[in-house]
Short mmCIF file of C-alpha atoms and ligand atoms in Angstrom, two decimals:
data_model
loop_
_atom_site.label_atom_id
_atom_site.label_comp_id
_atom_site.label_asym_id
_atom_site.label_seq_id
_atom_site.Cartn_x
_atom_site.Cartn_y
_atom_site.Cartn_z
CA MET R 21 -19.23 -4.52 -15.72
CA ASN R 22 -16.83 -1.63 -15.41
CA SER R 23 -16.97 0.10 -12.06
CA LEU R 24 -17.50 3.87 -12.07
CA LEU R 25 -14.58 3.98 -9.61
CA ASN R 26 -12.26 3.06 -12.47
CA VAL R 27 -13.01 6.45 -14.02
CA PRO R 28 -10.93 9.26 -12.39
CA LEU R 29 -13.11 11.53 -10.23
CA SER R 30 -12.17 14.48 -12.44
CA GLN R 31 -14.08 12.88 -15.31
CA TRP R 32 -17.37 12.27 -13.43
CA PRO R 33 -18.89 15.62 -14.41
CA GLU R 34 -18.43 14.79 -18.10
CA ILE R 35 -20.01 11.37 -17.62
CA ILE R 36 -23.10 12.96 -16.05
CA GLU R 37 -23.29 15.52 -18.83
CA GLY R 38 -22.97 12.72 -21.36
CA LEU R 39 -26.03 11.11 -19.79
CA GLY R 40 -28.02 14.33 -20.02
CA GLY R 41 -27.51 15.62 -16.50
CA GLU R 42 -25.84 18.74 -15.05
CA ALA R 43 -22.09 18.46 -14.42
CA TYR R 44 -22.43 19.68 -10.79
CA ARG R 45 -24.41 16.53 -9.94
CA ALA R 46 -21.03 14.76 -9.90
CA ALA R 47 -20.50 16.06 -6.38
CA GLN R 48 -23.81 14.49 -5.32
CA LEU R 49 -22.85 11.19 -6.94
CA ILE R 50 -19.49 11.23 -5.13
CA ASP R 51 -21.25 12.02 -1.87
CA TRP R 52 -23.66 9.07 -2.23
CA ILE R 53 -20.83 6.63 -2.85
CA PHE R 54 -18.01 7.85 -0.59
CA LYS R 55 -19.88 9.52 2.28
CA LYS R 56 -23.28 7.78 2.42
CA ARG R 57 -21.91 4.46 1.14
CA VAL R 58 -24.95 3.91 -1.00
CA PHE R 59 -23.89 1.54 -3.76
CA SER R 60 -27.06 1.36 -5.82
CA PHE R 61 -27.58 4.12 -8.40
CA LYS R 62 -31.34 3.54 -8.09
CA LYS R 63 -31.29 4.82 -4.48
CA MET R 64 -29.56 8.16 -5.33
CA SER R 65 -32.76 10.18 -4.97
CA ASN R 66 -31.42 13.65 -5.80
CA ILE R 67 -30.03 12.54 -9.15
CA SER R 68 -32.44 12.57 -12.11
CA GLN R 69 -33.94 9.26 -13.14
CA LYS R 70 -32.46 9.56 -16.63
CA VAL R 71 -28.92 9.90 -15.27
CA ARG R 72 -29.47 7.11 -12.75
CA GLU R 73 -30.68 4.80 -15.49
CA GLY R 74 -27.71 5.68 -17.70
CA LEU R 75 -25.28 5.01 -14.83
CA GLU R 76 -27.03 1.73 -14.02
CA LYS R 77 -26.76 0.63 -17.65
CA ASN R 78 -23.09 1.47 -18.06
CA TYR R 79 -21.41 1.07 -14.69
CA SER R 80 -21.23 -0.93 -11.52
CA ILE R 81 -19.78 0.41 -8.22
CA ARG R 82 -18.45 -2.50 -6.11
CA SER R 83 -16.16 -5.07 -7.69
CA LEU R 84 -14.95 -7.63 -5.12
CA MET R 85 -16.72 -10.54 -3.50
CA LEU R 86 -15.78 -11.38 0.08
CA SER R 87 -14.82 -15.07 0.26
CA GLY R 88 -13.46 -15.47 3.81
CA ALA R 89 -11.64 -14.11 6.81
CA GLU R 90 -9.11 -15.36 9.34
CA GLU R 91 -8.42 -13.62 12.65
CA SER R 92 -5.20 -13.89 14.63
CA LYS R 93 -5.69 -15.27 18.13
CA VAL R 94 -2.66 -13.27 19.28
CA ASP R 95 -3.42 -9.71 18.27
CA GLY R 96 -6.77 -9.52 16.43
CA THR R 97 -5.16 -8.85 13.05
CA THR R 98 -7.54 -10.20 10.42
CA ARG R 99 -6.83 -11.28 6.87
CA TYR R 100 -9.77 -10.89 4.48
CA PHE R 101 -10.04 -12.87 1.24
CA PHE R 102 -11.83 -11.68 -1.83
CA LYS R 103 -12.44 -12.81 -5.41
CA THR R 104 -12.39 -10.43 -8.35
CA GLU R 105 -15.16 -10.73 -10.95
CA ASP R 106 -12.74 -12.66 -13.17
CA GLY R 107 -11.83 -15.07 -10.38
CA HIS R 108 -8.48 -13.79 -9.03
CA ASP R 109 -7.71 -13.92 -5.33
CA VAL R 110 -7.12 -10.62 -3.45
CA SER R 111 -6.51 -10.18 0.24
CA CYS R 112 -5.99 -7.38 2.67
CA VAL R 113 -5.03 -7.23 6.34
CA TYR R 114 -6.92 -5.31 8.98
CA LEU R 115 -4.67 -4.11 11.79
CA PRO R 116 -6.46 -3.03 14.97
CA PHE R 117 -4.12 -1.07 17.23
CA GLU R 118 -5.07 0.36 20.62
CA HIS R 119 -5.82 3.85 19.36
CA ARG R 120 -6.17 3.43 15.61
CA ARG R 121 -7.26 1.16 12.86
CA SER R 122 -5.15 0.46 9.80
CA LEU R 123 -5.61 -1.45 6.60
CA CYS R 124 -2.83 -2.99 4.58
CA LEU R 125 -4.22 -3.44 1.07
CA SER R 126 -3.14 -5.21 -2.08
CA THR R 127 -2.45 -3.56 -5.41
CA GLN R 128 -1.85 -6.56 -7.68
CA ALA R 129 -2.90 -10.23 -7.94
CA GLY R 130 0.48 -11.93 -7.62
CA CYS R 131 3.74 -10.00 -7.86
CA ALA R 132 6.26 -10.03 -10.66
CA TRP R 133 9.16 -8.61 -8.63
CA GLY R 134 10.27 -11.90 -7.12
CA CYS R 135 11.98 -10.67 -3.93
CA VAL R 136 13.48 -13.91 -2.58
CA PHE R 137 12.14 -13.65 1.00
CA CYS R 138 8.55 -12.69 0.18
CA ALA R 139 5.51 -14.93 -0.12
CA SER R 140 3.80 -12.58 -2.59
CA GLY R 141 6.86 -12.81 -4.82
CA GLN R 142 6.27 -16.58 -5.06
CA VAL R 143 2.77 -16.03 -6.44
CA LYS R 144 2.74 -15.76 -10.23
CA PHE R 145 1.77 -12.28 -11.37
CA GLN R 146 -1.74 -12.33 -12.77
CA ARG R 147 -2.79 -8.74 -13.21
CA ASN R 148 -2.91 -5.24 -11.79
CA LEU R 149 -5.85 -4.46 -9.52
CA THR R 150 -8.11 -1.64 -10.68
CA PRO R 151 -8.82 1.49 -8.58
CA SER R 152 -12.23 0.07 -7.83
CA GLU R 153 -10.71 -3.18 -6.53
CA MET R 154 -8.33 -1.19 -4.27
CA ILE R 155 -11.03 1.10 -2.92
CA ASP R 156 -13.41 -1.82 -2.45
CA GLN R 157 -10.98 -3.34 0.11
CA VAL R 158 -11.52 -0.10 2.14
CA PHE R 159 -15.34 -0.14 1.67
CA PHE R 160 -15.53 -3.79 2.84
CA ILE R 161 -13.41 -3.36 5.92
CA GLU R 162 -15.05 -0.13 7.08
CA GLU R 163 -18.42 -1.84 6.65
CA ILE R 164 -17.34 -4.95 8.56
CA VAL R 165 -15.59 -3.07 11.35
CA GLY R 166 -18.37 -0.52 11.51
CA LYS R 167 -15.92 2.36 12.01
CA PRO R 168 -13.78 4.46 9.74
CA LEU R 169 -10.17 3.42 9.24
CA ASP R 170 -7.45 5.82 10.39
CA SER R 171 -4.74 4.88 7.98
CA LEU R 172 -4.12 2.99 4.74
CA LEU R 173 -0.95 1.10 3.87
CA PHE R 174 -0.40 0.17 0.24
CA MET R 175 1.81 -2.70 1.43
CA GLY R 176 -0.13 -5.87 0.76
CA MET R 177 0.41 -8.17 -2.22
CA GLY R 178 1.95 -6.52 -5.28
CA GLU R 179 4.25 -3.69 -6.24
CA PRO R 180 2.11 -0.52 -6.13
CA LEU R 181 4.38 1.52 -8.38
CA ALA R 182 4.27 -1.19 -11.10
CA ASN R 183 0.50 -0.40 -11.24
CA TYR R 184 1.25 3.31 -11.45
CA ASN R 185 -1.77 4.84 -13.20
CA ALA R 186 -4.35 2.93 -11.23
CA LEU R 187 -2.45 3.71 -8.02
CA VAL R 188 -2.51 7.44 -8.72
CA ASP R 189 -6.25 7.40 -9.55
CA THR R 190 -6.80 5.46 -6.34
CA LEU R 191 -4.69 7.88 -4.25
CA ASN R 192 -6.75 10.75 -5.68
CA MET R 193 -9.92 9.13 -4.37
CA VAL R 194 -8.29 8.22 -1.09
CA ARG R 195 -6.94 11.71 -0.43
CA SER R 196 -9.72 13.86 -1.89
CA PRO R 197 -11.87 15.46 0.85
CA LEU R 198 -14.85 14.63 -1.34
CA GLY R 199 -13.71 11.00 -1.61
CA LEU R 200 -12.37 8.96 1.30
CA GLY R 201 -10.66 12.07 2.70
CA PHE R 202 -7.56 10.46 4.28
CA GLY R 203 -4.88 12.99 5.29
CA ALA R 204 -1.43 12.80 3.67
CA ARG R 205 0.17 11.48 6.83
CA HIS R 206 -2.35 8.64 7.08
CA VAL R 207 -1.54 7.03 3.75
CA THR R 208 1.67 5.13 2.97
CA VAL R 209 2.77 3.59 -0.29
CA SER R 210 5.51 0.96 -0.04
CA THR R 211 7.72 0.18 -3.02
CA SER R 212 10.63 -2.11 -3.65
CA GLY R 213 12.29 1.00 -5.18
CA LEU R 214 11.08 1.72 -8.71
CA VAL R 215 13.10 4.86 -9.28
CA PRO R 216 11.31 6.41 -12.33
CA GLN R 217 7.92 5.94 -10.69
CA ILE R 218 9.10 7.42 -7.36
CA GLU R 219 10.16 10.50 -9.28
CA MET R 220 6.84 10.62 -11.10
CA LEU R 221 4.93 10.19 -7.83
CA ALA R 222 6.85 13.15 -6.40
CA GLU R 223 5.61 15.36 -9.24
CA SER R 224 2.10 14.30 -9.96
CA ALA R 225 0.34 12.36 -7.24
CA PRO R 226 -1.44 13.52 -4.07
CA LYS R 227 1.00 13.74 -1.22
CA VAL R 228 1.46 10.47 0.75
CA ASN R 229 4.21 8.95 2.90
CA LEU R 230 6.58 6.73 1.02
CA ALA R 231 8.17 3.54 2.24
CA ILE R 232 11.12 2.20 0.26
CA SER R 233 12.20 -1.40 0.68
CA LEU R 234 16.01 -1.23 0.86
CA HIS R 235 16.92 -4.48 2.67
CA ALA R 236 20.63 -4.22 1.92
CA ALA R 237 23.32 -1.59 2.30
CA ASN R 238 25.43 -2.64 -0.68
CA ASP R 239 24.40 -3.33 -4.28
CA PRO R 240 25.68 -6.91 -4.69
CA LEU R 241 23.69 -8.11 -1.66
CA ARG R 242 20.63 -6.14 -2.73
CA LYS R 243 20.78 -7.82 -6.10
CA THR R 244 20.62 -11.27 -4.53
CA LEU R 245 17.60 -10.28 -2.41
CA LEU R 246 15.63 -8.06 -4.80
CA PRO R 247 16.66 -9.41 -8.22
CA LYS R 248 14.45 -7.07 -10.23
CA SER R 249 14.31 -3.86 -8.22
CA SER R 250 18.10 -3.83 -8.04
CA ALA R 251 18.01 -2.70 -11.66
CA TRP R 252 18.46 0.67 -9.89
CA SER R 253 21.49 1.14 -7.65
CA ILE R 254 21.11 2.02 -4.00
CA LYS R 255 22.55 5.43 -4.88
CA GLU R 256 19.78 6.00 -7.46
CA VAL R 257 17.16 4.83 -4.98
CA LEU R 258 18.49 7.27 -2.32
CA ASN R 259 18.48 10.10 -4.84
CA ALA R 260 14.87 9.33 -5.74
CA ALA R 261 14.04 9.35 -2.02
CA LYS R 262 15.62 12.82 -1.73
CA THR R 263 13.63 14.08 -4.71
CA TYR R 264 10.47 12.69 -3.17
CA SER R 265 10.94 14.31 0.21
CA LYS R 266 12.13 17.62 -1.24
CA LYS R 267 9.10 17.86 -3.55
CA THR R 268 6.42 16.60 -1.15
CA GLY R 269 7.78 17.25 2.33
CA ALA R 270 6.39 13.83 3.23
CA THR R 271 8.10 11.23 5.41
CA VAL R 272 10.23 8.62 3.72
CA THR R 273 10.79 5.32 5.52
CA PHE R 274 13.43 2.80 4.53
CA GLU R 275 12.26 -0.71 5.19
CA TYR R 276 14.90 -3.27 6.06
CA VAL R 277 13.87 -6.90 6.50
CA LEU R 278 16.40 -8.54 8.80
CA LEU R 279 17.22 -12.02 7.54
CA GLY R 280 19.21 -14.05 10.09
CA GLY R 281 22.82 -14.41 8.97
CA VAL R 282 22.20 -12.68 5.61
CA ASN R 283 21.97 -8.90 6.14
CA ASP R 284 21.92 -8.49 9.95
CA SER R 285 25.59 -8.04 10.81
CA GLU R 286 27.20 -5.10 12.59
CA GLN R 287 28.89 -4.14 9.36
CA ASP R 288 25.53 -4.12 7.52
CA ALA R 289 24.15 -1.81 10.22
CA LYS R 290 27.11 0.56 10.01
CA ARG R 291 26.89 0.70 6.22
CA LEU R 292 23.15 1.38 6.42
CA ALA R 293 23.74 4.16 8.92
CA ASN R 294 26.31 5.74 6.65
CA LEU R 295 23.89 5.68 3.71
CA ILE R 296 20.98 7.19 5.57
CA ARG R 297 22.46 9.66 8.01
CA GLY R 298 23.48 12.10 5.27
CA LEU R 299 19.88 12.36 4.17
CA ALA R 300 18.54 14.07 7.31
CA ARG R 301 19.15 17.57 5.94
CA TYR R 302 16.80 16.84 2.97
CA GLY R 303 13.75 15.79 4.95
CA ASP R 304 12.15 13.42 7.42
CA TYR R 305 13.63 9.88 7.17
CA TRP R 306 13.18 6.77 9.19
CA VAL R 307 14.51 3.25 9.06
CA ASN R 308 11.95 0.54 9.80
CA LEU R 309 13.51 -2.75 10.77
CA ILE R 310 11.33 -5.73 10.14
CA ALA R 311 12.38 -9.12 11.54
CA TYR R 312 11.81 -11.72 8.83
CA ASN R 313 8.38 -13.38 9.01
CA PRO R 314 8.61 -17.06 8.05
CA VAL R 315 7.36 -18.06 4.60
CA PRO R 316 6.81 -21.80 4.00
CA GLY R 317 9.39 -23.24 1.62
CA LEU R 318 11.85 -20.36 1.93
CA PRO R 319 15.31 -20.97 3.42
CA TYR R 320 15.53 -17.81 5.59
CA VAL R 321 15.42 -17.56 9.36
CA LYS R 322 14.45 -14.84 11.82
CA PRO R 323 17.39 -12.83 13.15
CA GLU R 324 18.30 -13.47 16.80
CA ALA R 325 16.65 -10.96 19.16
CA ASP R 326 19.95 -9.51 20.38
CA LYS R 327 21.09 -9.02 16.77
CA VAL R 328 17.96 -6.87 16.16
CA ASP R 329 18.73 -4.82 19.26
CA LEU R 330 22.35 -4.36 18.26
CA PHE R 331 21.40 -3.40 14.69
CA LYS R 332 18.97 -0.85 16.04
CA SER R 333 21.45 0.67 18.48
CA ILE R 334 24.14 1.00 15.80
CA LEU R 335 21.70 3.15 13.86
CA THR R 336 20.59 5.07 16.91
CA VAL R 337 24.05 6.08 18.05
CA ARG R 338 24.67 7.35 14.54
CA GLN R 339 21.56 9.49 14.81
CA VAL R 340 19.51 7.61 12.26
CA PRO R 341 15.88 7.54 13.43
CA VAL R 342 14.89 3.89 13.64
CA ARG R 343 11.92 1.73 14.67
CA VAL R 344 11.49 -1.99 14.86
CA ARG R 345 8.17 -3.00 13.38
CA LYS R 346 6.02 -5.02 15.76
CA PRO R 347 5.00 -8.30 14.12
CA GLN R 348 1.26 -8.51 13.55
CA GLY R 349 -0.84 -11.45 12.41
CA VAL R 350 2.15 -13.77 11.98
CA ASP R 351 0.27 -16.77 13.44
CA ILE R 352 -2.23 -16.63 10.54
CA GLY R 353 0.33 -15.81 7.84
CA ALA R 354 -0.83 -12.21 7.61
CA GLY R 355 2.42 -10.54 8.61
CA CYS R 356 4.54 -8.38 6.30
CA GLY R 357 5.57 -10.40 3.27
CA GLN R 358 3.46 -13.44 4.18
CA LEU R 359 0.60 -12.82 1.78
CA GLY R 360 0.99 -15.78 -0.53
CA GLU R 361 -1.64 -17.92 -2.26
CA ALA R 362 -5.10 -17.88 -0.61
CA ARG R 363 -5.61 -21.11 1.35
N1 LIG G 412 5.91 -4.42 -3.03
C1 LIG G 412 6.03 -3.45 -2.00
C2 LIG G 412 4.95 -3.54 -0.96
C3 LIG G 412 4.53 -4.91 -0.50
S1 LIG G 412 5.69 -5.81 0.49
C4 LIG G 412 7.41 -3.51 -1.37
O1 LIG G 412 8.14 -4.45 -1.67
O2 LIG G 412 7.76 -2.59 -0.64
C5 LIG G 412 5.59 -4.93 2.05
C6 LIG G 412 6.88 -5.06 2.91
O3 LIG G 412 6.99 -6.39 3.43
C7 LIG G 412 8.13 -4.75 2.13
O4 LIG G 412 9.00 -3.94 2.86
C8 LIG G 412 8.71 -6.14 1.98
O5 LIG G 412 10.08 -6.12 1.72
C9 LIG G 412 8.35 -6.74 3.32
N2 LIG G 412 8.52 -8.20 3.33
C10 LIG G 412 8.48 -9.05 2.27
N3 LIG G 412 8.65 -10.34 2.70
C11 LIG G 412 8.83 -10.29 4.02
C12 LIG G 412 9.02 -11.29 5.03
N4 LIG G 412 9.07 -12.58 4.74
N5 LIG G 412 9.15 -10.90 6.32
C13 LIG G 412 9.07 -9.58 6.65
N6 LIG G 412 8.84 -8.57 5.74
C14 LIG G 412 8.75 -8.95 4.44
FE1 LIG G 413 6.58 -7.99 -4.63
FE2 LIG G 413 7.10 -6.33 -2.55
FE3 LIG G 413 7.01 -9.01 -2.20
FE4 LIG G 413 9.04 -7.85 -3.58
S1 LIG G 413 8.56 -7.57 -1.39
S2 LIG G 413 7.91 -9.71 -4.18
S3 LIG G 413 7.92 -6.23 -4.61
S4 LIG G 413 5.32 -7.74 -2.79
#
């Protein structure tokens, strides 16, 4: 059955009116679901019986079934496995840090973008996830952990911007103070660089931080690593990043997976620094270096530790703000880019 969460919040008043209730009851309905976490229309006692029955007949609320979990022995990172109603696998990764709790959630079943170093890119694209399936990952984890999450990362399986409309509806629910109420700085969408959608997001979506997967500092190399996303040149991607930060004032992070011997040389670092340092006057930019996490069957290797340090320092001396992402959940295959087929 179709989840009510697949209808944008702005249309809920009309739905209630259509069922013979008063439009303002939409706020109560939203409160039951997002604040009280009551997922049965029957229990929503301040909504008239007629409306409750109408909702019950036409809509569901939850849409995933939890099918398993695996926790890292190293850092407590936990990968959760779900099934959609039509049998697709979905997973998300809970990241407990010392002072905050994050969730890395998936936006598609499979991924059609085929980046050569990524486990998700090896999983055949099946379909986009619905807003309800994205929000349900949050509902499940907050219920299991028993505490609210501090931040959401749209960085699991799939290319969020290739599922644009559902993503924007989801972000509206995530950001709305009536909905999940996450602040702009606590939500990050990661994209392999879909330029038209980055520009659309800058105009029409609730403000969120953007992470752009760059991974190469020249177009020919980027084409070998991101065969589809390199349809847009690095220059076009950087221009879209500028537009995004000018319009939203949000932070833009460039993600750079370091693949040993492929894109981790001093020259790569210098080129990357030259590309990014000119951007500082347009907004807040960071480079996030991610050492390659092994994916079974792929020919890549982790960069040597001193190469990562050198790469970082080349950016730092050129005044490009840079961080090295701490690997999380790698022992259970839940690190960045490791979300392949469910086992
Ligand atoms: N499709 C989006 C979001 C999901 S991938 C995107 O590509 O940005 C999340 C991040 O993990 C991306 O930066 C991606 O490039 C990175 N990643 C993919 N495979 C990886 C691997 N094997 N090791 C480390 N990071 C990887
Ligand atoms: Fe898809 Fe992102 Fe993986 Fe590329 S890196 S295959 S876009 S999930």
